[in-house]
Amino acid sequence: MEAATLTSRTHLADDPQWRESQRARLHELQQDLLAEGAVAGQYLPELQARAATWPE
Amino acid sequence: MNRPRSRRDFLLDSGGVTTLSKNRDLLLDYLRMLEIQFDGAFLLPTPILGEIHTGDRRIDVITDRLLKAIGGSDAELEPVAATWRRAGELRTEALQHSRNPISTGDAVIVALAEERSVRAGVTIITGDKKDMDLLVGLTRRPNIAVDVL
């Protein structure tokens, strides 16, 4: 499928303000999870190792 | 000097959402990775909304908070007819290569990944690698990754 034929209604996902807004909400969720006792760092190295293999 | 973060979209299927909701430590680290390493966004096609609640309040309350943070209630992330049509094409082609049923939800996720991959790398967060790999292979897009939780 050619790129030109790929129509999108996902325009919000290309809006920097919307991405920043979601980023803030996800950060707030992180803070809440930490405050509730979630433990950070257990999975991060494995996740980052997998992420390093993802094609750009 | 910090390296610029690469832009990437993360598409969640129902298994991805459920697995993250069941394990708050994993969810926390996934969110941290996204924040530290990427200019990332979580995207969730609306058909998946019908597949992610378990009936277990302890899990569903985390799911609802994740959905609220993603902004799923905005409804703007709903795929258009073109995405559905493409999902149907991918599912039909995938069924020719698989002895097992291919879910419509998986096909919608991959059709949306194909659309988004024109703009940036995409990672599909899933619990079902086999079907996703088959569907992603059919798109022939080189920048779609499948991350199995």
Short mmCIF file of C-alpha atoms in Angstrom, two decimals:
data_model
loop_
_atom_site.label_atom_id
_atom_site.label_comp_id
_atom_site.label_asym_id
_atom_site.label_seq_id
_atom_site.Cartn_x
_atom_site.Cartn_y
_atom_site.Cartn_z
CA MET A 1 0.00 0.00 0.00
CA GLU A 2 1.43 3.35 -0.99
CA ALA A 3 1.88 5.97 1.69
CA ALA A 4 -0.29 8.43 -0.21
CA THR A 5 -3.27 6.10 0.03
CA LEU A 6 -3.00 5.75 3.79
CA THR A 7 -5.63 8.16 5.03
CA SER A 8 -5.74 9.03 8.70
CA ARG A 9 -8.23 10.24 11.22
CA THR A 10 -5.58 9.76 13.84
CA HIS A 11 -4.55 13.38 13.37
CA LEU A 12 -4.44 13.92 17.13
CA ALA A 13 -1.53 11.53 17.34
CA ASP A 14 0.39 13.91 15.08
CA ASP A 15 -0.49 16.96 17.15
CA PRO A 16 2.50 17.89 19.36
CA GLN A 17 0.19 19.47 21.94
CA TRP A 18 -1.91 16.32 22.20
CA ARG A 19 1.23 14.17 22.51
CA GLU A 20 2.55 16.46 25.24
CA SER A 21 -0.81 16.34 27.00
CA GLN A 22 -0.85 12.54 26.93
CA ARG A 23 2.76 12.52 28.10
CA ALA A 24 1.74 14.59 31.14
CA ARG A 25 -1.17 12.25 31.90
CA LEU A 26 1.05 9.17 31.62
CA HIS A 27 3.63 10.83 33.88
CA GLU A 28 0.93 11.54 36.44
CA LEU A 29 -0.14 7.88 36.29
CA GLN A 30 3.49 6.89 36.96
CA GLN A 31 3.57 9.12 40.02
CA ASP A 32 0.29 7.67 41.31
CA LEU A 33 1.53 4.09 40.82
CA LEU A 34 4.73 4.90 42.71
CA ALA A 35 2.74 6.49 45.54
CA GLU A 36 0.62 3.34 45.75
CA GLY A 37 3.67 1.13 46.18
CA ALA A 38 4.54 0.01 42.68
CA VAL A 39 8.23 -0.84 42.40
CA ALA A 40 10.25 0.82 39.64
CA GLY A 41 13.18 -0.67 37.78
CA GLN A 42 12.50 -4.39 37.90
CA TYR A 43 11.54 -4.67 34.23
CA LEU A 44 13.22 -1.58 32.78
CA PRO A 45 16.53 -3.15 31.66
CA GLU A 46 14.71 -5.95 29.84
CA LEU A 47 12.29 -3.49 28.22
CA GLN A 48 15.14 -1.22 27.11
CA ALA A 49 17.06 -4.19 25.72
CA ARG A 50 14.04 -5.19 23.65
CA ALA A 51 13.46 -1.59 22.56
CA ALA A 52 17.02 -1.42 21.26
CA THR A 53 16.11 -4.08 18.69
CA TRP A 54 13.08 -2.24 17.28
CA PRO A 55 13.52 -0.84 13.78
CA GLU A 56 13.29 2.95 13.45
CA MET B 1 23.83 16.79 26.15
CA ASN B 2 20.79 14.53 25.92
CA ARG B 3 20.17 12.58 22.74
CA PRO B 4 16.95 13.58 21.02
CA ARG B 5 14.29 10.96 21.66
CA SER B 6 13.05 9.13 18.61
CA ARG B 7 9.38 9.37 17.85
CA ARG B 8 7.46 6.14 18.15
CA ASP B 9 3.81 5.13 18.42
CA PHE B 10 2.83 2.26 20.71
CA LEU B 11 -0.33 0.38 19.72
CA LEU B 12 -1.94 -1.71 22.42
CA ASP B 13 -4.00 -4.80 21.74
CA SER B 14 -6.28 -6.31 24.38
CA GLY B 15 -3.60 -8.70 25.66
CA GLY B 16 -1.17 -5.83 25.99
CA VAL B 17 -3.61 -3.73 28.02
CA THR B 18 -4.62 -6.63 30.26
CA THR B 19 -1.04 -7.72 30.96
CA LEU B 20 0.00 -4.18 31.88
CA SER B 21 -3.08 -3.75 34.09
CA LYS B 22 -2.39 -7.00 35.95
CA ASN B 23 1.20 -6.00 36.78
CA ARG B 24 1.59 -2.45 38.11
CA ASP B 25 5.39 -2.77 38.30
CA LEU B 26 5.56 -3.69 34.61
CA LEU B 27 3.14 -0.88 33.71
CA LEU B 28 5.25 1.60 35.66
CA ASP B 29 8.45 0.54 33.91
CA TYR B 30 6.80 0.58 30.48
CA LEU B 31 5.63 4.14 31.10
CA ARG B 32 9.12 5.08 32.31
CA MET B 33 10.77 3.58 29.23
CA LEU B 34 8.37 5.47 26.98
CA GLU B 35 9.13 8.71 28.81
CA ILE B 36 12.90 8.30 29.04
CA GLN B 37 13.64 6.84 25.65
CA PHE B 38 11.00 7.98 23.17
CA ASP B 39 8.84 10.80 21.97
CA GLY B 40 6.15 8.21 22.36
CA ALA B 41 2.38 7.98 22.39
CA PHE B 42 0.05 5.15 23.32
CA LEU B 43 -2.72 4.54 20.79
CA LEU B 44 -5.68 2.25 21.21
CA PRO B 45 -8.20 1.47 18.46
CA THR B 46 -11.72 1.63 19.83
CA PRO B 47 -12.67 -1.99 18.87
CA ILE B 48 -10.17 -3.06 21.51
CA LEU B 49 -12.22 -1.30 24.19
CA GLY B 50 -14.70 -4.17 23.98
CA GLU B 51 -12.06 -6.77 24.80
CA ILE B 52 -10.07 -5.38 27.71
CA HIS B 53 -12.25 -5.47 30.83
CA THR B 54 -11.95 -8.67 32.79
CA GLY B 55 -14.70 -8.32 35.38
CA ASP B 56 -12.04 -8.39 38.10
CA ARG B 57 -12.33 -4.98 39.73
CA ARG B 58 -8.70 -4.99 40.91
CA ILE B 59 -7.50 -5.26 37.31
CA ASP B 60 -10.22 -3.20 35.64
CA VAL B 61 -9.60 -0.18 37.85
CA ILE B 62 -6.01 -0.01 36.57
CA THR B 63 -7.25 -0.51 33.01
CA ASP B 64 -9.65 2.42 33.40
CA ARG B 65 -6.90 4.66 34.74
CA LEU B 66 -4.61 3.67 31.86
CA LEU B 67 -7.40 4.39 29.36
CA LYS B 68 -8.03 7.77 30.94
CA ALA B 69 -4.34 8.63 30.67
CA ILE B 70 -4.19 7.46 27.06
CA GLY B 71 -7.21 9.59 26.26
CA GLY B 72 -9.25 6.76 24.80
CA SER B 73 -12.43 8.58 25.70
CA ASP B 74 -11.50 11.26 23.18
CA ALA B 75 -12.80 8.95 20.43
CA GLU B 76 -10.57 10.69 17.91
CA LEU B 77 -8.36 7.65 17.77
CA GLU B 78 -11.05 5.50 16.26
CA PRO B 79 -9.91 4.01 12.97
CA VAL B 80 -11.69 5.16 9.85
CA ALA B 81 -13.41 3.00 7.30
CA ALA B 82 -10.17 2.78 5.30
CA THR B 83 -8.46 1.21 8.30
CA TRP B 84 -11.28 -1.29 8.74
CA ARG B 85 -11.17 -2.17 5.06
CA ARG B 86 -7.42 -2.67 5.22
CA ALA B 87 -7.88 -4.80 8.36
CA GLY B 88 -10.27 -7.01 6.42
CA GLU B 89 -7.75 -7.41 3.61
CA LEU B 90 -4.97 -8.31 6.03
CA ARG B 91 -7.16 -10.77 7.93
CA THR B 92 -8.30 -12.51 4.75
CA GLU B 93 -4.71 -12.84 3.54
CA ALA B 94 -3.54 -14.02 6.97
CA LEU B 95 -6.19 -16.73 7.09
CA GLN B 96 -4.66 -18.22 3.95
CA HIS B 97 -1.41 -18.72 5.88
CA SER B 98 -2.82 -19.83 9.23
CA ARG B 99 -4.72 -22.87 10.46
CA ASN B 100 -6.09 -20.82 13.33
CA PRO B 101 -8.66 -18.03 13.36
CA ILE B 102 -7.23 -14.50 13.10
CA SER B 103 -9.01 -12.00 15.32
CA THR B 104 -10.55 -8.89 13.84
CA GLY B 105 -9.02 -6.89 16.68
CA ASP B 106 -5.50 -8.03 15.77
CA ALA B 107 -6.10 -7.15 12.13
CA VAL B 108 -7.34 -3.66 13.09
CA ILE B 109 -4.25 -3.12 15.24
CA VAL B 110 -1.93 -4.06 12.39
CA ALA B 111 -3.86 -1.98 9.84
CA LEU B 112 -3.48 1.01 12.14
CA ALA B 113 0.21 0.19 12.70
CA GLU B 114 0.69 0.17 8.94
CA GLU B 115 -0.95 3.59 8.70
CA ARG B 116 1.08 5.05 11.56
CA SER B 117 4.36 3.55 10.31
CA VAL B 118 4.38 6.05 7.46
CA ARG B 119 5.14 8.76 10.04
CA ALA B 120 7.24 6.99 12.68
CA GLY B 121 8.35 3.66 14.02
CA VAL B 122 5.57 1.65 15.65
CA THR B 123 5.60 -0.92 18.44
CA ILE B 124 2.63 -3.23 18.93
CA ILE B 125 2.31 -4.32 22.56
CA THR B 126 0.66 -7.71 22.57
CA GLY B 127 0.26 -11.06 24.23
CA ASP B 128 0.02 -12.96 20.94
CA LYS B 129 3.23 -12.95 18.94
CA LYS B 130 2.36 -15.55 16.33
CA ASP B 131 -0.70 -13.89 14.81
CA MET B 132 0.84 -10.42 15.08
CA ASP B 133 4.04 -11.50 13.34
CA LEU B 134 2.00 -13.02 10.53
CA LEU B 135 -0.14 -9.90 10.08
CA VAL B 136 2.80 -7.49 10.37
CA GLY B 137 4.74 -9.53 7.81
CA LEU B 138 1.91 -9.07 5.34
CA THR B 139 2.26 -5.27 5.54
CA ARG B 140 5.92 -5.49 4.41
CA ARG B 141 6.58 -2.37 6.51
CA PRO B 142 10.12 -2.51 7.97
CA ASN B 143 9.55 -0.22 10.98
CA ILE B 144 6.82 -2.09 12.89
CA ALA B 145 8.03 -4.01 15.96
CA VAL B 146 6.03 -6.54 17.97
CA ASP B 147 6.66 -6.51 21.71
CA VAL B 148 5.31 -9.53 23.55
CA LEU B 149 4.60 -9.08 27.26
#
